[in-house]
Short mmCIF file of C-alpha atoms and ligand atoms in Angstrom, two decimals:
data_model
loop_
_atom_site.label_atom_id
_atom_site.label_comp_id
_atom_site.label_asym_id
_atom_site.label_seq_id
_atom_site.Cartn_x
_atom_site.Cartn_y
_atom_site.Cartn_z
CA UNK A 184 5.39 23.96 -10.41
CA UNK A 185 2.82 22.70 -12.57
CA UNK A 186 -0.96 22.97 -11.93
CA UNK A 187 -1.55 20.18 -9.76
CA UNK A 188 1.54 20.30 -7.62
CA UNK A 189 0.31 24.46 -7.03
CA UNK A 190 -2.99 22.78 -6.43
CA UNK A 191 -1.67 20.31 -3.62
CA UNK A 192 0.80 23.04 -2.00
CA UNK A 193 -2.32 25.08 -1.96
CA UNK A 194 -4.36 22.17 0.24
CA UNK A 195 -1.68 21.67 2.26
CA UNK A 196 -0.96 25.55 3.16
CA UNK A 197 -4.97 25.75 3.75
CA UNK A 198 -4.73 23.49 7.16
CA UNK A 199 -1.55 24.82 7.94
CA UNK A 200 0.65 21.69 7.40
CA UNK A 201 4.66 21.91 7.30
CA UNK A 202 5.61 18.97 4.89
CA UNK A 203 8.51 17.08 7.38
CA UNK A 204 11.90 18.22 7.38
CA UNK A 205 14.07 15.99 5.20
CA UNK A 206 18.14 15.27 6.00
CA UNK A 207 20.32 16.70 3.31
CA UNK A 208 22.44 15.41 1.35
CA UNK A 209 23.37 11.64 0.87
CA UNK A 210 22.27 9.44 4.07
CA UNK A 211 25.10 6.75 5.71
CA UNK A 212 24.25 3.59 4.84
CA UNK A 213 23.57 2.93 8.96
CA UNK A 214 21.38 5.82 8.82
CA UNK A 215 19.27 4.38 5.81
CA UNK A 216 19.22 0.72 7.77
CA UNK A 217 17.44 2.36 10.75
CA UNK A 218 15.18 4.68 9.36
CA UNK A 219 13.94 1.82 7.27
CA UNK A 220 13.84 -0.72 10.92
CA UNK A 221 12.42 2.36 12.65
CA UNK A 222 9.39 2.42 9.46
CA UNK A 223 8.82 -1.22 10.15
CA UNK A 224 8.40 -1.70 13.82
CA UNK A 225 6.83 0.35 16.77
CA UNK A 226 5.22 -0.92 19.68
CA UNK A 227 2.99 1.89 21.87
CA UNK A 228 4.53 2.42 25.85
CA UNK A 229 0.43 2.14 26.55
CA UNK A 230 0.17 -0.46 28.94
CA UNK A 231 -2.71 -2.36 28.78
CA UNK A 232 -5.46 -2.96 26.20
CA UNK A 233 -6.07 -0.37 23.27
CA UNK A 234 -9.50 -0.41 22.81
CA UNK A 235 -10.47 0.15 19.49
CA UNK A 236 -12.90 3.54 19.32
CA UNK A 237 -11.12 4.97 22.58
CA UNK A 238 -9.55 8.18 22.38
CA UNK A 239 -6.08 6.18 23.39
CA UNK A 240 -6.55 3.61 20.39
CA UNK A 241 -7.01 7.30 18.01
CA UNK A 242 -3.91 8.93 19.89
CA UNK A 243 -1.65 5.71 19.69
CA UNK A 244 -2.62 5.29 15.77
CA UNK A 245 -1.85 8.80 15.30
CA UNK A 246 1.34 8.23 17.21
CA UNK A 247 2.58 5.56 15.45
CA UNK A 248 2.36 6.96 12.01
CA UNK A 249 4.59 10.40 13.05
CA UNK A 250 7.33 8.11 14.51
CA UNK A 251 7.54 5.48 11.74
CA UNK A 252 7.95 8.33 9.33
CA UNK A 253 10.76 7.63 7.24
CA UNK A 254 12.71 10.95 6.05
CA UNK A 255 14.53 9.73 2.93
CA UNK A 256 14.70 12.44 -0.16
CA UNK A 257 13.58 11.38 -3.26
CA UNK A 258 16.16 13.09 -5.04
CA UNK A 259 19.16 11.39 -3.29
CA UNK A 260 17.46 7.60 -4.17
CA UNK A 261 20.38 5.96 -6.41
CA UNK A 262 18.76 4.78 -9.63
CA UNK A 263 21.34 1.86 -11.01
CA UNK A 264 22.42 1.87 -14.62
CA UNK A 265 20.85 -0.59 -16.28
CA UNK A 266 21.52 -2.79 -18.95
CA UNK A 267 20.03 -2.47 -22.59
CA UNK A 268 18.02 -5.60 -21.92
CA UNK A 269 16.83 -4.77 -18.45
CA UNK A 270 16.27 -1.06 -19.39
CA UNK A 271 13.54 -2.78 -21.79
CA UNK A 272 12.14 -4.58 -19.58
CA UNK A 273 11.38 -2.15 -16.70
CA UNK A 274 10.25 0.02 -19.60
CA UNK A 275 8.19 -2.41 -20.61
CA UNK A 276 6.04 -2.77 -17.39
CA UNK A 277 2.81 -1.46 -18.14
CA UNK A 278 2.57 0.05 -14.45
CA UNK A 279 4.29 3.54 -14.63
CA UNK A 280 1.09 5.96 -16.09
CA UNK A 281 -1.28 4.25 -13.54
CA UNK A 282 0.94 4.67 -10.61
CA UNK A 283 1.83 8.01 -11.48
CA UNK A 284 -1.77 9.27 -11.53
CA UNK A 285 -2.94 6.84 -8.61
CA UNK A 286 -0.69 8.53 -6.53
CA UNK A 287 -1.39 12.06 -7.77
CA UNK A 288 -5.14 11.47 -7.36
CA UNK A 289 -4.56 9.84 -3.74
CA UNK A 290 -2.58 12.45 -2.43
CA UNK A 291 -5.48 15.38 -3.05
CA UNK A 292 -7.71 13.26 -1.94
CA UNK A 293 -6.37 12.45 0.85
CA UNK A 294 -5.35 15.85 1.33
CA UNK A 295 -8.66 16.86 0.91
CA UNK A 296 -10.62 14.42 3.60
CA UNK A 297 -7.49 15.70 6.33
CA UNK A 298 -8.69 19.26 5.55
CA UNK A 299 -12.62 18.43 7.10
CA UNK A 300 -10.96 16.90 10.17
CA UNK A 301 -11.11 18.57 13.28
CA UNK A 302 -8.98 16.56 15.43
CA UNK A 303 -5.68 18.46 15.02
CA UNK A 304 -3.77 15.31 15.45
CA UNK A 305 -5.81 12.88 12.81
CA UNK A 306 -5.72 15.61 10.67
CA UNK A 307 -1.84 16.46 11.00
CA UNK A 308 -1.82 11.88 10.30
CA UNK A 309 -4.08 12.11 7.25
CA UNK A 310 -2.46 14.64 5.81
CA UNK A 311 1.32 13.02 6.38
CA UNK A 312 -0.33 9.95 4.72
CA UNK A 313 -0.97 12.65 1.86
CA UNK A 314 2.24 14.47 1.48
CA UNK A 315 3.53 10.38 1.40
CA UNK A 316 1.68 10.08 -1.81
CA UNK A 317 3.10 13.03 -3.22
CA UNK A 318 6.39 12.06 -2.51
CA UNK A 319 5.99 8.56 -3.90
CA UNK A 320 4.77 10.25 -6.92
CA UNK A 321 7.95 12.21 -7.02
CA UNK A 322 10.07 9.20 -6.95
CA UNK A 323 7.88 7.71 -9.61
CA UNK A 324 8.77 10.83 -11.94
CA UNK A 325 12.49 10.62 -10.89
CA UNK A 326 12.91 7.20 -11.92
CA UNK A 327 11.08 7.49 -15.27
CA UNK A 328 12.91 10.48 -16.33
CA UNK A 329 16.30 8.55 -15.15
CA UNK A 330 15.31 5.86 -17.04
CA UNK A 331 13.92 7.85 -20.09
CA UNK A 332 10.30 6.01 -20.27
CA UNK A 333 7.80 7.83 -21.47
CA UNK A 334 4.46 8.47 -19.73
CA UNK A 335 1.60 9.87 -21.02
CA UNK A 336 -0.19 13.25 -20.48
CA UNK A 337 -0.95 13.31 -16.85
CA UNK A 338 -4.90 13.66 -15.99
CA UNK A 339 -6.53 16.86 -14.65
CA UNK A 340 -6.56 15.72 -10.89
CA UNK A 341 -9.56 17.38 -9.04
CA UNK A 342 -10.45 18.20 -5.58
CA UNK A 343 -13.16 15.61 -4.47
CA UNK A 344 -16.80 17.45 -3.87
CA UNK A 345 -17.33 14.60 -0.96
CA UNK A 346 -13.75 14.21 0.60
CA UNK A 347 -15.02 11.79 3.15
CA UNK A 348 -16.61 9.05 0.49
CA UNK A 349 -12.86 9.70 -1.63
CA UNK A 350 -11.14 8.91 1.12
CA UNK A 351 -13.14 5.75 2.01
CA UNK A 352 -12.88 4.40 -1.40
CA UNK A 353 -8.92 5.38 -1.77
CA UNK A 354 -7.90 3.81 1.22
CA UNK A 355 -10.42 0.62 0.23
CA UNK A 356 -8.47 0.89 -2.97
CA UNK A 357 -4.78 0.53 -1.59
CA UNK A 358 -5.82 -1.80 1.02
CA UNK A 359 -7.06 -4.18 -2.23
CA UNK A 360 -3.47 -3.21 -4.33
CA UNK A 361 -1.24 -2.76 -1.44
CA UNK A 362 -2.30 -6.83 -0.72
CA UNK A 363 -1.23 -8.09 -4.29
CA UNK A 364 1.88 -5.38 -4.91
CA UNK A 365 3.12 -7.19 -1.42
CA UNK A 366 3.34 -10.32 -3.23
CA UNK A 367 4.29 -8.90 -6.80
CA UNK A 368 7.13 -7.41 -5.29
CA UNK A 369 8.43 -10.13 -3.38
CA UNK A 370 8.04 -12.26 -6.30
CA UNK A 371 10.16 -9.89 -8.65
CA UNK A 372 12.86 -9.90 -5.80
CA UNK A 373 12.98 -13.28 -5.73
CA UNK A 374 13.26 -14.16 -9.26
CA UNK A 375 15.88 -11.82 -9.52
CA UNK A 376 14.56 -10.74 -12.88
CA UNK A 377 15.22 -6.83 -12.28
CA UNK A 378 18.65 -5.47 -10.67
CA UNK A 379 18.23 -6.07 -6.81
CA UNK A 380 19.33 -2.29 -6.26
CA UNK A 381 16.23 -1.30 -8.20
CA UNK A 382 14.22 -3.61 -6.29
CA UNK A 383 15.24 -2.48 -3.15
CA UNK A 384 14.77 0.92 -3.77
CA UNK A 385 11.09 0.79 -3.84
CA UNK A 386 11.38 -0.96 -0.88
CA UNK A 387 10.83 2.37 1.46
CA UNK A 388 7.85 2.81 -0.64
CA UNK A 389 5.95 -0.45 -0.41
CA UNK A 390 6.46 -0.45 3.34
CA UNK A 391 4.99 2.93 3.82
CA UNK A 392 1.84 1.72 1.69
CA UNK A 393 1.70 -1.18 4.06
CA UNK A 394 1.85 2.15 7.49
CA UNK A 395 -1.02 3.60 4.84
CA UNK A 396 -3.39 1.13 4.89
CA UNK A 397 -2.73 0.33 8.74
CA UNK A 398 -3.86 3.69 9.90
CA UNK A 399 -6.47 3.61 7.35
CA UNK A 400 -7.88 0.59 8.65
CA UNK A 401 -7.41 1.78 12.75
CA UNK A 402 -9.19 5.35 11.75
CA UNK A 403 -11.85 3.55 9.71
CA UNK A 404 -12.23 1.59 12.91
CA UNK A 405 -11.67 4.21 15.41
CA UNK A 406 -14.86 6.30 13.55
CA UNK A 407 -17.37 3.51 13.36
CA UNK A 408 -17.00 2.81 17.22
CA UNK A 409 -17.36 6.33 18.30
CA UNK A 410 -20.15 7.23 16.57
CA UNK A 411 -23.58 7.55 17.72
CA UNK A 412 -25.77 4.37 16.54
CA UNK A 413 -27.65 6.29 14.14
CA UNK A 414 -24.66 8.08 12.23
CA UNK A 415 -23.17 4.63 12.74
CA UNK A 416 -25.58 2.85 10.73
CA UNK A 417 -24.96 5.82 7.83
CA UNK A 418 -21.28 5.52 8.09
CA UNK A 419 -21.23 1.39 7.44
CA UNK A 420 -23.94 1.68 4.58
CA UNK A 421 -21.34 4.35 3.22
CA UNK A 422 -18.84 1.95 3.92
CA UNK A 423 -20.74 -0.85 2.31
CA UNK A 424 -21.25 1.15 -1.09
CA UNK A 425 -17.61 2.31 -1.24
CA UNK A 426 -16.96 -1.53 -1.43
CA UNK A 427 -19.72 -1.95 -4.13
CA UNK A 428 -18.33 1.28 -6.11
CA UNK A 429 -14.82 -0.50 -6.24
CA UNK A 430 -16.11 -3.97 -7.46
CA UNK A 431 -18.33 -1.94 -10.07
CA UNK A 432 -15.15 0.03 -11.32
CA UNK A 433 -12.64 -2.90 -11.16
CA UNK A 434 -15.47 -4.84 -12.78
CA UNK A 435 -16.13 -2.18 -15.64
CA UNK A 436 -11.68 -1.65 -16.20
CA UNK A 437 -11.48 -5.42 -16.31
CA UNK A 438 -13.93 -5.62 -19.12
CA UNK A 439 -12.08 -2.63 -21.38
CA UNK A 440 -8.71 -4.18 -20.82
CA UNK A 441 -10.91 -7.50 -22.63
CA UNK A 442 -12.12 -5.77 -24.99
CA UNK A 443 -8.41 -3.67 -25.78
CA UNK A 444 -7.18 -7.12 -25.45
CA UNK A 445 -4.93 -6.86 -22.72
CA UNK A 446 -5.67 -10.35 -20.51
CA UNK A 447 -8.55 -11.67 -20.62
CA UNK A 448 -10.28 -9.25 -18.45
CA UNK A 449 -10.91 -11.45 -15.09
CA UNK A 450 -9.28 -9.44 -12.04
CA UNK A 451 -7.49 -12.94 -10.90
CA UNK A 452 -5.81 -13.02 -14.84
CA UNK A 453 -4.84 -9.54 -14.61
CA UNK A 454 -3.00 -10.44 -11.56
CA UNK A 455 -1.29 -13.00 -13.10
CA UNK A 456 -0.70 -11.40 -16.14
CA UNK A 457 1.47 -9.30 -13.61
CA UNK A 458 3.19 -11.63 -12.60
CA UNK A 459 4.45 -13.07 -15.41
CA UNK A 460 6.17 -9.44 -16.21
CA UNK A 461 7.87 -9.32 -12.76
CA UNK A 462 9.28 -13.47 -13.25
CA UNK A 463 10.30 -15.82 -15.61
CA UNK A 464 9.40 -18.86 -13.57
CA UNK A 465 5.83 -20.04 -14.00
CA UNK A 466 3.51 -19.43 -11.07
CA UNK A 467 0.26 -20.33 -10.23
CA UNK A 468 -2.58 -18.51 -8.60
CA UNK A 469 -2.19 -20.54 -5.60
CA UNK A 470 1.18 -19.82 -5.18
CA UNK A 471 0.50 -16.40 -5.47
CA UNK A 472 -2.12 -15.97 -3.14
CA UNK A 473 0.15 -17.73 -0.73
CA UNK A 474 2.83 -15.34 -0.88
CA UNK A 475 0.45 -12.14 -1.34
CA UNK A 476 -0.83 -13.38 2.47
CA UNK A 477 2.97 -14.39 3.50
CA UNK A 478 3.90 -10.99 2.45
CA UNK A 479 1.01 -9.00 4.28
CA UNK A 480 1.22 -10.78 6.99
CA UNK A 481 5.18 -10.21 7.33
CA UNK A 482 4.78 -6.50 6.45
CA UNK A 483 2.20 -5.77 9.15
CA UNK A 484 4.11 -8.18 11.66
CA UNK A 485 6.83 -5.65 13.58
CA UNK A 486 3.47 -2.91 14.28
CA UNK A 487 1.55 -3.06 17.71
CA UNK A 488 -0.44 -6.17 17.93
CA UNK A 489 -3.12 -4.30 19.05
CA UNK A 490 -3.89 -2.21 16.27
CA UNK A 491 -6.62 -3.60 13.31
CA UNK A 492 -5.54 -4.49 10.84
CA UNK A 493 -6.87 -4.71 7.20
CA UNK A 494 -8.19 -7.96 6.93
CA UNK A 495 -10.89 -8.28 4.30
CA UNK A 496 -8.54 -8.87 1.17
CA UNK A 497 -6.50 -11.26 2.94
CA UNK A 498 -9.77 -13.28 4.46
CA UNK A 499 -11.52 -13.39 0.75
CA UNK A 500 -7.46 -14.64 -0.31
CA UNK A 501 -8.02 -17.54 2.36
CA UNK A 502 -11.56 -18.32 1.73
CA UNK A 503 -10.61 -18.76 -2.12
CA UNK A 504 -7.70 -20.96 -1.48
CA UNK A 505 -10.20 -22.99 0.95
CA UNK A 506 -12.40 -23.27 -1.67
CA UNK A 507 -9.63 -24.12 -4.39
CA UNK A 508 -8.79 -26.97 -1.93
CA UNK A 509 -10.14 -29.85 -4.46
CA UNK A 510 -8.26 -28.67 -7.68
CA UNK A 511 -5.40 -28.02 -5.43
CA UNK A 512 -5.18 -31.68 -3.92
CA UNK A 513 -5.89 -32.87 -7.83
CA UNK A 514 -2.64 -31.34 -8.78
CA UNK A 515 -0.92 -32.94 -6.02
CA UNK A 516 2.38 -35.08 -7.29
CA UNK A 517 2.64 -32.03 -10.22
CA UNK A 518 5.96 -30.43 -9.64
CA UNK A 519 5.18 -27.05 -7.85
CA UNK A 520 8.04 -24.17 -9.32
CA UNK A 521 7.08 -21.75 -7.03
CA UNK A 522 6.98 -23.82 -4.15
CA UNK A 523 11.00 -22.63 -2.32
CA UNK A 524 10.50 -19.53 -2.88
CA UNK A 525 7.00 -19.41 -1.42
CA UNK A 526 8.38 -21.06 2.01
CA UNK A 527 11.86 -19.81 2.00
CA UNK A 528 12.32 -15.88 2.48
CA UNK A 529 15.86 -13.91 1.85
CA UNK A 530 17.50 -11.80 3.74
CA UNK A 531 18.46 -8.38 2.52
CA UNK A 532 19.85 -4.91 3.27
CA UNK A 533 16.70 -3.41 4.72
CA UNK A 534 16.45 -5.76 7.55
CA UNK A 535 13.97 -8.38 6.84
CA UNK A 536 13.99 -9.88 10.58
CA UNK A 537 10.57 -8.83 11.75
CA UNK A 538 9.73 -10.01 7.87
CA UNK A 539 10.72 -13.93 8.22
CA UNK A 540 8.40 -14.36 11.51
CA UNK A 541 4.77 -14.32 11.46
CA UNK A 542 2.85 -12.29 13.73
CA UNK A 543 2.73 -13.88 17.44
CA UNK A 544 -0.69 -12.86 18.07
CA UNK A 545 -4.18 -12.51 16.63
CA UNK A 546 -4.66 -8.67 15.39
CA UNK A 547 -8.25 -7.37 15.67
CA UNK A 548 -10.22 -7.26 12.20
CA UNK A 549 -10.20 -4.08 10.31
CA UNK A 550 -11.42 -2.79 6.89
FE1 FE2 B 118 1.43 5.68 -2.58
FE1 FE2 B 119 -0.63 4.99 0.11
#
C-alpha cells in the first residue's frame, strides 16, 4: 500500500468504519441493472413533511445514502479494447492527473470531517461518501493502467488541520464540477465520440457524485437549521468564505492555465474547451448550460422530493442564460447543431427512465 492509501486505512480504522462488503466475482447483468436503478431512486416510508433541520430530515438523509449504495468492484469493471485512434483520444483528455488527485484529496478530507462527528449515523454517511472517493480513485488508476496513460507523480495528500472548513469547500467544489461533468458526460455519450461501453462505465460513478452532493447539500442544511442563532451566524459567514475561497482559487487556476496557454483562462472557455474534447459537433455555451441543467435536474429527479437540493450552480446557470436572452434571440434563424440532442435524451442500459422526466415537484433550495 503506498503512503496515502496506509494514511486513509489509518482514518478509517480510527472511527471504527468497515468499508461495505462488495459481491465477488463478476455481477449478472440483472444484478448490475438494479443496483444501478436502486443508486438512482429512493423515496423515504416517512409520511408526511421532512422538515429540513429535524432530526427525521438528518435520519432520512442518512438513510438514503446507506440504501442507494451501489456495491460494484472496481476490479471486475470491463475496460473495452480500444482502437489506436480512440486509445489517443481518451489519452489525450487532459482530465486523468486532476481527477486522480481530486479524488485522493476528497476522500481524506472527507474522511477527516466524518472523524469530528459525533452523530454515529452522519458520521458512518460521511465517511461512506469518503470510502466512495477512494474507490472512484481506484477505478481511475484501473483504467489508466488498462489503458497505459501515463499520470504524473501523485501529490503528498495531507490530513486537513480544520476538517470542518475542508469539507465545506470540497463538497462546494463537487457541487460546482459535479453540475458541468453532468452535462460533459451526456454530451460525450451523445456524440458518440468515445466507445459507449467506456461511457457507460463511468456511469456508476457520475451518479454517485450526483448521491454526494445531495447529502452534502441536506447535511449542510440540516446543520445551519439546528444550530443556535449565534453559532448559526458563524457557520453561514464560514459558509460564505468557503464560496469566496473557491472563486479566488478557480479565479487564480484560470489565470495560470492563460498564462501556460491552455484556453484563454475564463472559467466559461475552459468549459468549453472541454467540450470540444468530449464532441466533434460544435456547441455553444447556451446549449451547454441547457443540458448541464437538463442533466442535473434528471440526475437528482428519482431521490425524495423532499430533500434540498443543490441549487446555487444551477440558479447562477439560469440567471446567465436569462441574462444571455438578447444575444440569444439575435442568433435566432442561425442553425442551432446542438439543438436534438439538447431536447431529445437516449435510452440506455442503466435505465434512464427516471432520467427522461423532470422532477414533478419543487425541491427545497440547498447549497
Ligand atoms: Fe468522486
Ligand atoms: Fe464525490
Amino acid at each position: 500500500m503506498t503512503d496515502h492509501n496506509v494514511l486513509f486505512a489509518a482514518t478509517m480504522a480510527a472511527i471504527g468504519f468497515s468499508p461495505p462488503e462488495l459481491p465477488d466475482g463478476h455481477p449478472e447483468p440483472e444484478a448490475l441493472e438494479g443496483a444501478n436503478r436502486t443508486s438512482r431512486c429512493w423515496t423515504s416510508t416517512h409520511v408526511g413533511e421532512l422538515r429540513v433541520g429535524s432530526p427525521e430530515h438528518k435520519h432520512e438523509v442518512c438513510r438514503m445514502f446507506r440504501e442507494t449504495f451501489n456495491p460494484y468492484r472496481p476490479a471486475v469493471l470491463a475496460w473495452p479494447k480500444l482502437s489506436p485512434d480512440m486509445l489517443q483520444r481518451v489519452a489525450s483528455l487532459p482530465i486523468w492527473d486532476i481527477a486522480v488527485h481530486t479524488e485522493g484529496r476528497a476522500r481524506l478530507r472527507f474522511a477527516a470531517y466524518a472523524a469530528t462527528l459525533q452523530t454515529p449515523q452522519v458520521r458512518d454517511a460521511v465517511m461512506l461518501n469518503a470510502w466512495e472517493e477512494h474507490r472512484h480513485k481506484e477505478v481511475l488508476s484501473n483504467m489508466v493502467n488498462a489503458y497505459g496513460i501515463a499520470l504524473g507523480p501523485e501529490p503528498a495528500y495531507r490530513v486537513p488541520r480544520d476538517p470542518e472548513w475542508m469539507y465545506l469547500v470540497t463538497g462546494y467544489c463537487e457541487c460546482i464540477d459535479s453540475f458541468f461533468a453532468f452535462g460533459l458526460f451526456e454530451l460525450a455519450r451523445r456524440s458518440a465520440f468515445f466507445p459507449v461501453e467506456l461511457v457507460e462505465t463511468f456511469e456508476p460513478v457520475m451518479q454517485e457524485e450526483c448521491r454526494h452532493i445531495l447529502l452534502f447539500a441536506n447535511l449542510v442544511a440540516w446543520q445551519r437549521a439546528s444550530l443556535p442563532w449565534r453559532r448559526r451566524i458563524a457557520f453561514e459567514l464560514r459558509i460564505a468564505a468557503a464560496w469566496f475561497y473557491i472563486a479566488w482559487e478557480r479565479l487564480v487556476l484560470a489565470r495560470s492555465m492563460k498564462a501556460n496557454g491552455m484556453g484563454t483562462g475564463q472559467d466559461s472557455n475552459f468549459t468549453m474547451t472541454s467540450a470540444r474534447t468530449v464532441t466533434p459537433v460544435e456547441i455553444g455555451v447556451h446549449g451547454l448550460m441547457m443540458l448541464c441543467l437538463q442533466e442535473n435536474d434528471r440526475r437528482f429527479a428519482g431521490y425524495d422530493a423532499r430533500f434540498v437540493r443543490p441549487t446555487t450552480i444551477p440558479a447562477l446557470a439560469r440567471l446567465a442564460l436569462f441574462l444571455a436572452r438578447p444575444w440569444a434571440r439575435k442568433r435566432q434563424g442561425e442553425p442551432e447543431q446542438v439543438t436534438p440532442w439538447v431536447t431529445a435524451g437516449r435510452r440506455t442500459r442503466h435505465g434512464r427512465a427516471a432520467a427522461e422526466r423532470a422532477p414533478d415537484e419543487q425541491s427545497p433550495a440547498g447549497g
